[in-house]
Amino acid sequence: MTTTATFSRYADLPALIGLMEGDEKHDGASLSTVDVLWVLYDRVLSITPETAGAPDRDRFLLSKGHGPTAFYAVLAAKGFLKVSALRGWASFDSPLGHHPDRVLVPGAEIGSGSLGHGLPLALGSALGLRAQGLRRADGAEPRVVVLVGDGELDEGSNHEAIAAAGRLGVDNLTVVVIDNDSSQHGWPGGIGRRFEVEGWETREVNGRDHDALEKAFTPSDDGRPLVVVARIRNGNRGADHA
């Protein structure tokens, strides 16, 4: 479904998010992602409403799928959704639920909200694209970016994906970790170190700094998967749980 976005600027996102009510307990989880989501869709990903079904498109997977109002707002701003759809979100006949549904939400690559699945699915998608030998119009391999929470990395399903991606050199895979200090245990040396020891390239940035985020998402062509740790301090420590 292709629509014309009524509100199309970063500055419009608070108003778009404000149209969705009834999930205030996840406000922190949603707002911690808004800047990363905007930079990805505005500056990084090669995907538009018109190319959302193209085999050679970039893929964005939202693993941190609870509290998806920021994701819906960015999709509306970029024309994937009608702004009017935001007002009735989570109602009986709305396609926009408290967790995104791949079948119902234009632009959503996976159904999410059950934590720990997104990174393994992203690895599978990246390997599938590599096996098909697909290339974008600019000659680059389609990119797979998955957004996870730091607490979500407590799920054991992520460990095998991290290890396999590093050993296989899946360089069309990027993980962005929202680090809002909500993990239960943490990792020696920090989140980036956990990926680095498995062969990943790691970068750490301020998760509100758009220019720094854009630079961090720039591939380095060194044959390794990339993890971007986006530090967020949103005043909701302990409320996001992923």
PDB file of C-alpha atoms in Angstrom:
ATOM      1  CA  MET A   1       0.000   0.000   0.000  1.00  0.00           C
ATOM      2  CA  THR A   2       1.515   3.293  -1.102  1.00  0.00           C
ATOM      3  CA  THR A   3       0.339   6.499   0.531  1.00  0.00           C
ATOM      4  CA  THR A   4       1.338  10.124   0.583  1.00  0.00           C
ATOM      5  CA  ALA A   5       2.591  11.122   4.002  1.00  0.00           C
ATOM      6  CA  THR A   6       0.877  14.194   5.445  1.00  0.00           C
ATOM      7  CA  PHE A   7       3.655  14.695   7.992  1.00  0.00           C
ATOM      8  CA  SER A   8       7.078  13.915   6.599  1.00  0.00           C
ATOM      9  CA  ARG A   9       9.653  15.554   8.867  1.00  0.00           C
ATOM     10  CA  TYR A  10      11.494  14.391  11.957  1.00  0.00           C
ATOM     11  CA  ALA A  11       9.879  17.297  13.768  1.00  0.00           C
ATOM     12  CA  ASP A  12       6.468  15.780  13.025  1.00  0.00           C
ATOM     13  CA  LEU A  13       7.161  12.513  14.838  1.00  0.00           C
ATOM     14  CA  PRO A  14       6.007  13.634  18.321  1.00  0.00           C
ATOM     15  CA  ALA A  15       2.647  14.652  16.856  1.00  0.00           C
ATOM     16  CA  LEU A  16       2.330  11.348  15.006  1.00  0.00           C
ATOM     17  CA  ILE A  17       3.249   9.347  18.107  1.00  0.00           C
ATOM     18  CA  GLY A  18       0.744  11.426  20.073  1.00  0.00           C
ATOM     19  CA  LEU A  19      -2.085  10.120  17.897  1.00  0.00           C
ATOM     20  CA  MET A  20      -1.579   6.642  19.408  1.00  0.00           C
ATOM     21  CA  GLU A  21      -2.818   6.206  22.952  1.00  0.00           C
ATOM     22  CA  GLY A  22      -3.350   3.284  25.309  1.00  0.00           C
ATOM     23  CA  ASP A  23       0.130   1.780  25.652  1.00  0.00           C
ATOM     24  CA  GLU A  24       1.784   4.288  27.951  1.00  0.00           C
ATOM     25  CA  LYS A  25       3.686   1.598  29.864  1.00  0.00           C
ATOM     26  CA  HIS A  26       5.816   1.117  26.731  1.00  0.00           C
ATOM     27  CA  ASP A  27       6.406   4.801  26.021  1.00  0.00           C
ATOM     28  CA  GLY A  28      10.021   4.472  27.112  1.00  0.00           C
ATOM     29  CA  ALA A  29      10.605   1.447  24.894  1.00  0.00           C
ATOM     30  CA  SER A  30       9.163   3.290  21.916  1.00  0.00           C
ATOM     31  CA  LEU A  31      10.838   6.652  22.425  1.00  0.00           C
ATOM     32  CA  SER A  32      14.241   5.036  22.903  1.00  0.00           C
ATOM     33  CA  THR A  33      14.101   3.922  19.259  1.00  0.00           C
ATOM     34  CA  VAL A  34      12.763   7.022  17.514  1.00  0.00           C
ATOM     35  CA  ASP A  35      16.072   8.617  16.471  1.00  0.00           C
ATOM     36  CA  VAL A  36      17.609   5.371  15.237  1.00  0.00           C
ATOM     37  CA  LEU A  37      14.474   4.571  13.245  1.00  0.00           C
ATOM     38  CA  TRP A  38      14.396   8.011  11.665  1.00  0.00           C
ATOM     39  CA  VAL A  39      18.038   7.934  10.604  1.00  0.00           C
ATOM     40  CA  LEU A  40      17.646   4.465   9.117  1.00  0.00           C
ATOM     41  CA  TYR A  41      14.596   5.334   7.027  1.00  0.00           C
ATOM     42  CA  ASP A  42      15.670   8.881   6.180  1.00  0.00           C
ATOM     43  CA  ARG A  43      19.373   8.395   5.443  1.00  0.00           C
ATOM     44  CA  VAL A  44      20.453   4.763   5.355  1.00  0.00           C
ATOM     45  CA  LEU A  45      18.010   2.153   4.060  1.00  0.00           C
ATOM     46  CA  SER A  46      17.358   1.700   0.363  1.00  0.00           C
ATOM     47  CA  ILE A  47      13.615   1.153   0.651  1.00  0.00           C
ATOM     48  CA  THR A  48      10.510   3.206  -0.138  1.00  0.00           C
ATOM     49  CA  PRO A  49       6.776   2.451  -0.226  1.00  0.00           C
ATOM     50  CA  GLU A  50       7.167   1.824  -3.942  1.00  0.00           C
ATOM     51  CA  THR A  51      10.004  -0.697  -3.493  1.00  0.00           C
ATOM     52  CA  ALA A  52       8.723  -2.395  -0.333  1.00  0.00           C
ATOM     53  CA  GLY A  53       8.136  -5.604  -2.257  1.00  0.00           C
ATOM     54  CA  ALA A  54      11.216  -5.497  -4.485  1.00  0.00           C
ATOM     55  CA  PRO A  55      13.535  -8.515  -4.091  1.00  0.00           C
ATOM     56  CA  ASP A  56      16.612  -6.271  -4.065  1.00  0.00           C
ATOM     57  CA  ARG A  57      15.359  -3.925  -1.323  1.00  0.00           C
ATOM     58  CA  ASP A  58      17.139  -3.390   1.968  1.00  0.00           C
ATOM     59  CA  ARG A  59      15.396  -5.078   4.892  1.00  0.00           C
ATOM     60  CA  PHE A  60      14.693  -3.598   8.325  1.00  0.00           C
ATOM     61  CA  LEU A  61      13.605  -5.994  11.067  1.00  0.00           C
ATOM     62  CA  LEU A  62      12.193  -4.578  14.295  1.00  0.00           C
ATOM     63  CA  SER A  63      12.964  -7.201  16.925  1.00  0.00           C
ATOM     64  CA  LYS A  64      12.292  -4.771  19.801  1.00  0.00           C
ATOM     65  CA  GLY A  65       8.659  -4.879  18.767  1.00  0.00           C
ATOM     66  CA  HIS A  66       6.791  -4.043  21.953  1.00  0.00           C
ATOM     67  CA  GLY A  67       5.916  -0.357  22.135  1.00  0.00           C
ATOM     68  CA  PRO A  68       5.949   0.120  18.335  1.00  0.00           C
ATOM     69  CA  THR A  69       4.456   3.638  18.185  1.00  0.00           C
ATOM     70  CA  ALA A  70       7.734   5.227  17.048  1.00  0.00           C
ATOM     71  CA  PHE A  71       8.039   2.609  14.294  1.00  0.00           C
ATOM     72  CA  TYR A  72       4.487   3.288  13.097  1.00  0.00           C
ATOM     73  CA  ALA A  73       5.088   7.040  13.211  1.00  0.00           C
ATOM     74  CA  VAL A  74       8.214   6.766  11.050  1.00  0.00           C
ATOM     75  CA  LEU A  75       6.402   4.496   8.583  1.00  0.00           C
ATOM     76  CA  ALA A  76       3.614   7.077   8.354  1.00  0.00           C
ATOM     77  CA  ALA A  77       6.049   9.950   7.895  1.00  0.00           C
ATOM     78  CA  LYS A  78       7.733   8.043   5.068  1.00  0.00           C
ATOM     79  CA  GLY A  79       4.468   7.157   3.316  1.00  0.00           C
ATOM     80  CA  PHE A  80       4.157   3.448   4.130  1.00  0.00           C
ATOM     81  CA  LEU A  81       1.063   4.111   6.271  1.00  0.00           C
ATOM     82  CA  LYS A  82      -1.761   6.613   6.168  1.00  0.00           C
ATOM     83  CA  VAL A  83      -1.552   9.052   9.043  1.00  0.00           C
ATOM     84  CA  SER A  84      -5.255   8.457   9.703  1.00  0.00           C
ATOM     85  CA  ALA A  85      -4.471   4.802  10.506  1.00  0.00           C
ATOM     86  CA  LEU A  86      -2.526   5.872  13.582  1.00  0.00           C
ATOM     87  CA  ARG A  87      -5.598   7.259  15.339  1.00  0.00           C
ATOM     88  CA  GLY A  88      -7.329   3.906  15.525  1.00  0.00           C
ATOM     89  CA  TRP A  89      -4.296   1.811  16.300  1.00  0.00           C
ATOM     90  CA  ALA A  90      -4.817  -1.316  18.420  1.00  0.00           C
ATOM     91  CA  SER A  91      -8.588  -1.184  17.840  1.00  0.00           C
ATOM     92  CA  PHE A  92     -10.514  -4.256  16.700  1.00  0.00           C
ATOM     93  CA  ASP A  93     -10.296  -3.549  12.975  1.00  0.00           C
ATOM     94  CA  SER A  94      -6.901  -1.803  12.893  1.00  0.00           C
ATOM     95  CA  PRO A  95      -3.882  -3.416  11.208  1.00  0.00           C
ATOM     96  CA  LEU A  96      -1.655  -1.698  13.779  1.00  0.00           C
ATOM     97  CA  GLY A  97      -1.365  -3.780  16.916  1.00  0.00           C
ATOM     98  CA  HIS A  98       0.643  -3.492  20.098  1.00  0.00           C
ATOM     99  CA  HIS A  99       3.132  -5.747  18.306  1.00  0.00           C
ATOM    100  CA  PRO A 100       3.704  -5.240  14.545  1.00  0.00           C
ATOM    101  CA  ASP A 101       2.264  -7.913  12.249  1.00  0.00           C
ATOM    102  CA  ARG A 102       4.198  -8.592   9.036  1.00  0.00           C
ATOM    103  CA  VAL A 103       1.025  -9.565   7.192  1.00  0.00           C
ATOM    104  CA  LEU A 104      -0.923  -6.456   8.183  1.00  0.00           C
ATOM    105  CA  VAL A 105       1.595  -3.608   8.432  1.00  0.00           C
ATOM    106  CA  PRO A 106       3.065  -2.249   5.159  1.00  0.00           C
ATOM    107  CA  GLY A 107       6.826  -2.115   5.491  1.00  0.00           C
ATOM    108  CA  ALA A 108       7.076  -4.559   8.402  1.00  0.00           C
ATOM    109  CA  GLU A 109       9.383  -7.457   7.537  1.00  0.00           C
ATOM    110  CA  ILE A 110       8.591  -9.662  10.558  1.00  0.00           C
ATOM    111  CA  GLY A 111       5.972 -10.070  13.242  1.00  0.00           C
ATOM    112  CA  SER A 112       7.686  -9.091  16.454  1.00  0.00           C
ATOM    113  CA  GLY A 113       7.273  -8.507  20.150  1.00  0.00           C
ATOM    114  CA  SER A 114       8.376 -11.927  21.355  1.00  0.00           C
ATOM    115  CA  LEU A 115      11.929 -11.013  22.212  1.00  0.00           C
ATOM    116  CA  GLY A 116      14.985 -12.845  20.958  1.00  0.00           C
ATOM    117  CA  HIS A 117      13.768 -13.817  17.486  1.00  0.00           C
ATOM    118  CA  GLY A 118      14.756 -10.826  15.375  1.00  0.00           C
ATOM    119  CA  LEU A 119      18.510 -11.296  15.243  1.00  0.00           C
ATOM    120  CA  PRO A 120      18.364 -14.971  14.179  1.00  0.00           C
ATOM    121  CA  LEU A 121      15.728 -14.089  11.563  1.00  0.00           C
ATOM    122  CA  ALA A 122      17.909 -11.246  10.293  1.00  0.00           C
ATOM    123  CA  LEU A 123      20.859 -13.615   9.940  1.00  0.00           C
ATOM    124  CA  GLY A 124      18.715 -15.998   7.923  1.00  0.00           C
ATOM    125  CA  SER A 125      17.508 -13.154   5.704  1.00  0.00           C
ATOM    126  CA  ALA A 126      21.063 -11.942   5.080  1.00  0.00           C
ATOM    127  CA  LEU A 127      22.259 -15.432   4.207  1.00  0.00           C
ATOM    128  CA  GLY A 128      19.264 -15.926   1.909  1.00  0.00           C
ATOM    129  CA  LEU A 129      20.025 -12.722   0.025  1.00  0.00           C
ATOM    130  CA  ARG A 130      23.657 -13.755  -0.299  1.00  0.00           C
ATOM    131  CA  ALA A 131      22.651 -17.175  -1.672  1.00  0.00           C
ATOM    132  CA  GLN A 132      20.435 -15.540  -4.293  1.00  0.00           C
ATOM    133  CA  GLY A 133      23.208 -13.211  -5.412  1.00  0.00           C
ATOM    134  CA  LEU A 134      20.860 -10.222  -5.432  1.00  0.00           C
ATOM    135  CA  ARG A 135      22.180  -6.709  -6.020  1.00  0.00           C
ATOM    136  CA  ARG A 136      20.589  -3.293  -5.708  1.00  0.00           C
ATOM    137  CA  ALA A 137      20.534  -0.865  -8.626  1.00  0.00           C
ATOM    138  CA  ASP A 138      23.750   0.703  -7.304  1.00  0.00           C
ATOM    139  CA  GLY A 139      25.485  -2.686  -7.394  1.00  0.00           C
ATOM    140  CA  ALA A 140      25.570  -3.138  -3.628  1.00  0.00           C
ATOM    141  CA  GLU A 141      24.273  -6.235  -1.898  1.00  0.00           C
ATOM    142  CA  PRO A 142      20.880  -5.661  -0.205  1.00  0.00           C
ATOM    143  CA  ARG A 143      21.387  -4.860   3.437  1.00  0.00           C
ATOM    144  CA  VAL A 144      19.619  -6.364   6.457  1.00  0.00           C
ATOM    145  CA  VAL A 145      19.377  -4.203   9.571  1.00  0.00           C
ATOM    146  CA  VAL A 146      17.778  -5.482  12.778  1.00  0.00           C
ATOM    147  CA  LEU A 147      17.014  -3.377  15.857  1.00  0.00           C
ATOM    148  CA  VAL A 148      17.247  -5.132  19.206  1.00  0.00           C
ATOM    149  CA  GLY A 149      17.207  -4.031  22.838  1.00  0.00           C
ATOM    150  CA  ASP A 150      20.055  -4.565  25.278  1.00  0.00           C
ATOM    151  CA  GLY A 151      17.761  -6.522  27.596  1.00  0.00           C
ATOM    152  CA  GLU A 152      16.682  -8.679  24.685  1.00  0.00           C
ATOM    153  CA  LEU A 153      20.256  -9.876  24.298  1.00  0.00           C
ATOM    154  CA  ASP A 154      19.740 -11.815  27.546  1.00  0.00           C
ATOM    155  CA  GLU A 155      17.761 -14.274  25.399  1.00  0.00           C
ATOM    156  CA  GLY A 156      19.963 -17.258  24.517  1.00  0.00           C
ATOM    157  CA  SER A 157      18.677 -17.434  20.949  1.00  0.00           C
ATOM    158  CA  ASN A 158      20.880 -14.466  20.099  1.00  0.00           C
ATOM    159  CA  HIS A 159      24.159 -16.115  21.047  1.00  0.00           C
ATOM    160  CA  GLU A 160      24.238 -18.670  18.243  1.00  0.00           C
ATOM    161  CA  ALA A 161      23.280 -16.021  15.683  1.00  0.00           C
ATOM    162  CA  ILE A 162      26.051 -13.703  16.881  1.00  0.00           C
ATOM    163  CA  ALA A 163      28.615 -16.494  16.722  1.00  0.00           C
ATOM    164  CA  ALA A 164      27.496 -17.832  13.332  1.00  0.00           C
ATOM    165  CA  ALA A 165      27.332 -14.403  11.661  1.00  0.00           C
ATOM    166  CA  GLY A 166      30.846 -13.554  12.779  1.00  0.00           C
ATOM    167  CA  ARG A 167      32.338 -16.833  11.651  1.00  0.00           C
ATOM    168  CA  LEU A 168      30.541 -16.752   8.313  1.00  0.00           C
ATOM    169  CA  GLY A 169      31.494 -13.137   7.613  1.00  0.00           C
ATOM    170  CA  VAL A 170      27.914 -12.046   6.916  1.00  0.00           C
ATOM    171  CA  ASP A 171      28.837  -8.485   6.017  1.00  0.00           C
ATOM    172  CA  ASN A 172      25.387  -7.493   4.721  1.00  0.00           C
ATOM    173  CA  LEU A 173      24.027  -7.828   8.279  1.00  0.00           C
ATOM    174  CA  THR A 174      23.873  -4.912  10.713  1.00  0.00           C
ATOM    175  CA  VAL A 175      22.553  -5.096  14.269  1.00  0.00           C
ATOM    176  CA  VAL A 176      21.668  -1.903  16.114  1.00  0.00           C
ATOM    177  CA  VAL A 177      21.362  -2.347  19.865  1.00  0.00           C
ATOM    178  CA  ILE A 178      19.382   0.205  21.865  1.00  0.00           C
ATOM    179  CA  ASP A 179      21.423   0.394  25.053  1.00  0.00           C
ATOM    180  CA  ASN A 180      19.198   1.968  27.702  1.00  0.00           C
ATOM    181  CA  ASP A 181      20.773   0.008  30.547  1.00  0.00           C
ATOM    182  CA  SER A 182      17.877  -2.423  30.889  1.00  0.00           C
ATOM    183  CA  SER A 183      19.692  -5.763  30.637  1.00  0.00           C
ATOM    184  CA  GLN A 184      19.575  -7.927  33.731  1.00  0.00           C
ATOM    185  CA  HIS A 185      23.207  -9.035  33.834  1.00  0.00           C
ATOM    186  CA  GLY A 186      25.323  -7.169  31.300  1.00  0.00           C
ATOM    187  CA  TRP A 187      28.505  -8.499  29.690  1.00  0.00           C
ATOM    188  CA  PRO A 188      32.196  -8.233  30.562  1.00  0.00           C
ATOM    189  CA  GLY A 189      33.596  -5.355  28.555  1.00  0.00           C
ATOM    190  CA  GLY A 190      30.147  -4.154  27.466  1.00  0.00           C
ATOM    191  CA  ILE A 191      27.743  -4.976  24.652  1.00  0.00           C
ATOM    192  CA  GLY A 192      30.145  -4.178  21.837  1.00  0.00           C
ATOM    193  CA  ARG A 193      32.774  -6.504  23.280  1.00  0.00           C
ATOM    194  CA  ARG A 194      30.294  -9.376  23.255  1.00  0.00           C
ATOM    195  CA  PHE A 195      30.014  -9.039  19.468  1.00  0.00           C
ATOM    196  CA  GLU A 196      33.659  -8.161  18.902  1.00  0.00           C
ATOM    197  CA  VAL A 197      34.992 -11.413  20.333  1.00  0.00           C
ATOM    198  CA  GLU A 198      32.829 -13.256  17.780  1.00  0.00           C
ATOM    199  CA  GLY A 199      34.381 -11.384  14.848  1.00  0.00           C
ATOM    200  CA  TRP A 200      32.009  -8.435  14.435  1.00  0.00           C
ATOM    201  CA  GLU A 201      32.939  -4.837  13.737  1.00  0.00           C
ATOM    202  CA  THR A 202      31.606  -2.763  16.637  1.00  0.00           C
ATOM    203  CA  ARG A 203      30.732   0.908  16.909  1.00  0.00           C
ATOM    204  CA  GLU A 204      29.238   2.817  19.823  1.00  0.00           C
ATOM    205  CA  VAL A 205      27.436   6.140  19.465  1.00  0.00           C
ATOM    206  CA  ASN A 206      25.011   8.516  21.122  1.00  0.00           C
ATOM    207  CA  GLY A 207      21.615   7.154  20.092  1.00  0.00           C
ATOM    208  CA  ARG A 208      20.165  10.680  19.742  1.00  0.00           C
ATOM    209  CA  ASP A 209      22.909  12.062  17.473  1.00  0.00           C
ATOM    210  CA  HIS A 210      21.678  11.715  13.890  1.00  0.00           C
ATOM    211  CA  ASP A 211      24.963  12.503  12.175  1.00  0.00           C
ATOM    212  CA  ALA A 212      26.875  10.096  14.415  1.00  0.00           C
ATOM    213  CA  LEU A 213      24.308   7.387  13.777  1.00  0.00           C
ATOM    214  CA  GLU A 214      24.488   7.868  10.015  1.00  0.00           C
ATOM    215  CA  LYS A 215      28.277   7.609  10.109  1.00  0.00           C
ATOM    216  CA  ALA A 216      28.122   4.517  12.319  1.00  0.00           C
ATOM    217  CA  PHE A 217      25.804   2.774   9.864  1.00  0.00           C
ATOM    218  CA  THR A 218      28.211   3.312   6.950  1.00  0.00           C
ATOM    219  CA  PRO A 219      29.639  -0.088   5.900  1.00  0.00           C
ATOM    220  CA  SER A 220      33.415  -0.468   6.001  1.00  0.00           C
ATOM    221  CA  ASP A 221      33.755  -3.279   3.424  1.00  0.00           C
ATOM    222  CA  ASP A 222      35.970  -5.359   5.699  1.00  0.00           C
ATOM    223  CA  GLY A 223      33.943  -8.564   5.350  1.00  0.00           C
ATOM    224  CA  ARG A 224      32.477  -8.547   8.848  1.00  0.00           C
ATOM    225  CA  PRO A 225      28.953  -8.039  10.189  1.00  0.00           C
ATOM    226  CA  LEU A 226      28.439  -4.723  11.952  1.00  0.00           C
ATOM    227  CA  VAL A 227      26.908  -3.907  15.331  1.00  0.00           C
ATOM    228  CA  VAL A 228      26.036  -0.338  16.279  1.00  0.00           C
ATOM    229  CA  VAL A 229      25.450   0.191  19.996  1.00  0.00           C
ATOM    230  CA  ALA A 230      23.201   3.233  20.374  1.00  0.00           C
ATOM    231  CA  ARG A 231      23.402   4.583  23.910  1.00  0.00           C
ATOM    232  CA  ILE A 232      20.121   6.017  25.166  1.00  0.00           C
ATOM    233  CA  ARG A 233      19.456   7.687  28.485  1.00  0.00           C
ATOM    234  CA  ASN A 234      15.773   8.506  28.370  1.00  0.00           C
ATOM    235  CA  GLY A 235      14.890   8.753  32.042  1.00  0.00           C
ATOM    236  CA  ASN A 236      13.030   5.458  31.967  1.00  0.00           C
ATOM    237  CA  ARG A 237      15.663   3.107  33.281  1.00  0.00           C
ATOM    238  CA  GLY A 238      14.100  -0.228  34.127  1.00  0.00           C
ATOM    239  CA  ALA A 239      10.891   0.558  32.251  1.00  0.00           C
ATOM    240  CA  ASP A 240      11.838  -0.644  28.789  1.00  0.00           C
ATOM    241  CA  HIS A 241      12.795  -4.259  29.578  1.00  0.00           C
ATOM    242  CA  ALA A 242      14.515  -4.675  26.226  1.00  0.00           C
TER     243      ALA A 242
END
